[in-house]
Amino acid sequence: MTKNLEGTPIDMAYQITDEEALPVLFDLIEHEGWCWAVLARSTSWGAMRLARDLGPGKTIVTILADGGQRYQSKLFNPDFLRKKNLPLPPWMK
Protein backbone atom coordinates (compact mmCIF):
# COMPACT_ATOMS: atom_id res chain seq x y z
CA MET A 1 0.00 0.00 0.00
CA THR A 2 1.42 3.36 -0.98
CA LYS A 3 1.26 6.32 1.42
CA ASN A 4 -1.21 8.23 -0.77
CA LEU A 5 -3.75 5.40 -0.34
CA GLU A 6 -3.34 4.83 3.40
CA GLY A 7 -6.75 4.91 5.08
CA THR A 8 -8.64 4.62 1.79
CA PRO A 9 -11.34 1.96 1.86
CA ILE A 10 -10.39 -0.59 -0.79
CA ASP A 11 -12.81 -3.38 -1.68
CA MET A 12 -10.24 -5.54 -3.40
CA ALA A 13 -6.84 -5.34 -5.07
CA TYR A 14 -4.89 -7.31 -7.65
CA GLN A 15 -1.15 -7.81 -7.69
CA ILE A 16 -0.09 -7.54 -11.32
CA THR A 17 3.33 -8.82 -12.38
CA ASP A 18 5.47 -7.35 -15.13
CA GLU A 19 5.13 -10.64 -17.02
CA GLU A 20 1.33 -10.20 -17.06
CA ALA A 21 1.24 -6.46 -17.71
CA LEU A 22 3.90 -5.99 -20.39
CA PRO A 23 1.99 -7.84 -23.13
CA VAL A 24 -0.97 -5.55 -22.41
CA LEU A 25 1.27 -2.49 -22.69
CA PHE A 26 2.73 -3.68 -25.99
CA ASP A 27 -0.71 -4.58 -27.34
CA LEU A 28 -2.05 -1.11 -26.49
CA ILE A 29 0.90 0.46 -28.32
CA GLU A 30 0.61 -1.76 -31.39
CA HIS A 31 -3.16 -1.83 -31.81
CA GLU A 32 -4.43 1.36 -30.15
CA GLY A 33 -1.46 3.73 -30.46
CA TRP A 34 -1.44 4.34 -26.70
CA CYS A 35 2.00 4.67 -25.17
CA TRP A 36 1.48 4.03 -21.46
CA ALA A 37 3.93 2.96 -18.80
CA VAL A 38 4.22 1.17 -15.49
CA LEU A 39 1.12 2.34 -13.63
CA ALA A 40 -1.14 2.43 -16.68
CA ARG A 41 -0.24 -1.05 -17.87
CA SER A 42 -0.98 -2.48 -14.44
CA THR A 43 -4.29 -0.65 -14.11
CA SER A 44 -5.26 -1.76 -17.63
CA TRP A 45 -4.55 -5.39 -16.82
CA GLY A 46 -6.27 -5.03 -13.43
CA ALA A 47 -9.35 -3.57 -15.12
CA MET A 48 -9.44 -6.46 -17.58
CA ARG A 49 -9.07 -8.99 -14.75
CA LEU A 50 -11.86 -7.27 -12.80
CA ALA A 51 -14.10 -7.34 -15.88
CA ARG A 52 -13.48 -11.05 -16.26
CA ASP A 53 -14.18 -11.65 -12.55
CA LEU A 54 -17.36 -9.53 -12.47
CA GLY A 55 -18.75 -10.85 -15.73
CA PRO A 56 -20.80 -9.15 -18.48
CA GLY A 57 -22.99 -6.11 -17.96
CA LYS A 58 -20.65 -4.15 -15.67
CA THR A 59 -18.95 -0.82 -16.28
CA ILE A 60 -15.35 -0.47 -15.15
CA VAL A 61 -13.44 2.80 -15.16
CA THR A 62 -9.71 3.16 -14.69
CA ILE A 63 -7.29 6.06 -14.91
CA LEU A 64 -4.27 5.83 -17.21
CA ALA A 65 -2.02 8.47 -15.77
CA ASP A 66 1.52 7.47 -16.65
CA GLY A 67 2.91 7.97 -20.16
CA GLY A 68 5.63 5.66 -21.45
CA GLN A 69 8.04 8.28 -22.77
CA ARG A 70 10.09 8.40 -19.55
CA TYR A 71 10.62 4.63 -19.59
CA GLN A 72 11.99 4.14 -23.09
CA SER A 73 15.43 3.11 -21.85
CA LYS A 74 13.89 0.13 -20.05
CA LEU A 75 10.42 -0.78 -21.30
CA PHE A 76 11.37 -0.29 -24.95
CA ASN A 77 14.88 -1.72 -24.69
CA PRO A 78 15.00 -5.35 -25.88
CA ASP A 79 18.35 -6.00 -24.16
CA PHE A 80 17.00 -4.80 -20.81
CA LEU A 81 13.81 -6.86 -21.17
CA ARG A 82 15.77 -9.99 -22.11
CA LYS A 83 18.13 -9.50 -19.17
CA LYS A 84 15.11 -9.37 -16.82
CA ASN A 85 13.45 -12.35 -18.58
CA LEU A 86 10.49 -10.17 -19.51
CA PRO A 87 8.36 -10.66 -22.62
CA LEU A 88 9.13 -8.77 -25.81
CA PRO A 89 6.50 -7.80 -28.37
CA PRO A 90 6.86 -9.32 -31.85
CA TRP A 91 7.77 -5.92 -33.32
CA MET A 92 10.75 -5.62 -30.94
CA LYS A 93 12.37 -9.03 -31.57
PDB file of C-alpha atoms in Angstrom, residues 42-86:
ATOM      1  CA  SER A  42      -0.978  -2.477 -14.435  1.00  0.00           C
ATOM      2  CA  THR A  43      -4.286  -0.649 -14.107  1.00  0.00           C
ATOM      3  CA  SER A  44      -5.256  -1.756 -17.629  1.00  0.00           C
ATOM      4  CA  TRP A  45      -4.547  -5.394 -16.823  1.00  0.00           C
ATOM      5  CA  GLY A  46      -6.266  -5.035 -13.432  1.00  0.00           C
ATOM      6  CA  ALA A  47      -9.353  -3.571 -15.116  1.00  0.00           C
ATOM      7  CA  MET A  48      -9.438  -6.460 -17.578  1.00  0.00           C
ATOM      8  CA  ARG A  49      -9.073  -8.991 -14.753  1.00  0.00           C
ATOM      9  CA  LEU A  50     -11.862  -7.273 -12.797  1.00  0.00           C
ATOM     10  CA  ALA A  51     -14.100  -7.335 -15.884  1.00  0.00           C
ATOM     11  CA  ARG A  52     -13.485 -11.050 -16.255  1.00  0.00           C
ATOM     12  CA  ASP A  53     -14.181 -11.645 -12.553  1.00  0.00           C
ATOM     13  CA  LEU A  54     -17.365  -9.534 -12.465  1.00  0.00           C
ATOM     14  CA  GLY A  55     -18.746 -10.847 -15.733  1.00  0.00           C
ATOM     15  CA  PRO A  56     -20.798  -9.150 -18.483  1.00  0.00           C
ATOM     16  CA  GLY A  57     -22.989  -6.113 -17.962  1.00  0.00           C
ATOM     17  CA  LYS A  58     -20.654  -4.149 -15.673  1.00  0.00           C
ATOM     18  CA  THR A  59     -18.951  -0.818 -16.284  1.00  0.00           C
ATOM     19  CA  ILE A  60     -15.347  -0.475 -15.145  1.00  0.00           C
ATOM     20  CA  VAL A  61     -13.444   2.803 -15.155  1.00  0.00           C
ATOM     21  CA  THR A  62      -9.708   3.158 -14.692  1.00  0.00           C
ATOM     22  CA  ILE A  63      -7.288   6.061 -14.906  1.00  0.00           C
ATOM     23  CA  LEU A  64      -4.272   5.826 -17.214  1.00  0.00           C
ATOM     24  CA  ALA A  65      -2.024   8.469 -15.765  1.00  0.00           C
ATOM     25  CA  ASP A  66       1.524   7.474 -16.652  1.00  0.00           C
ATOM     26  CA  GLY A  67       2.912   7.970 -20.163  1.00  0.00           C
ATOM     27  CA  GLY A  68       5.632   5.659 -21.455  1.00  0.00           C
ATOM     28  CA  GLN A  69       8.044   8.280 -22.769  1.00  0.00           C
ATOM     29  CA  ARG A  70      10.092   8.401 -19.549  1.00  0.00           C
ATOM     30  CA  TYR A  71      10.617   4.629 -19.588  1.00  0.00           C
ATOM     31  CA  GLN A  72      11.992   4.138 -23.089  1.00  0.00           C
ATOM     32  CA  SER A  73      15.432   3.106 -21.850  1.00  0.00           C
ATOM     33  CA  LYS A  74      13.888   0.130 -20.046  1.00  0.00           C
ATOM     34  CA  LEU A  75      10.420  -0.782 -21.304  1.00  0.00           C
ATOM     35  CA  PHE A  76      11.370  -0.293 -24.945  1.00  0.00           C
ATOM     36  CA  ASN A  77      14.880  -1.718 -24.690  1.00  0.00           C
ATOM     37  CA  PRO A  78      15.004  -5.352 -25.876  1.00  0.00           C
ATOM     38  CA  ASP A  79      18.349  -6.005 -24.163  1.00  0.00           C
ATOM     39  CA  PHE A  80      16.998  -4.797 -20.814  1.00  0.00           C
ATOM     40  CA  LEU A  81      13.814  -6.862 -21.171  1.00  0.00           C
ATOM     41  CA  ARG A  82      15.773  -9.995 -22.115  1.00  0.00           C
ATOM     42  CA  LYS A  83      18.134  -9.499 -19.168  1.00  0.00           C
ATOM     43  CA  LYS A  84      15.110  -9.369 -16.823  1.00  0.00           C
ATOM     44  CA  ASN A  85      13.449 -12.350 -18.581  1.00  0.00           C
ATOM     45  CA  LEU A  86      10.486 -10.167 -19.511  1.00  0.00           C
TER      46      LEU A  86
END
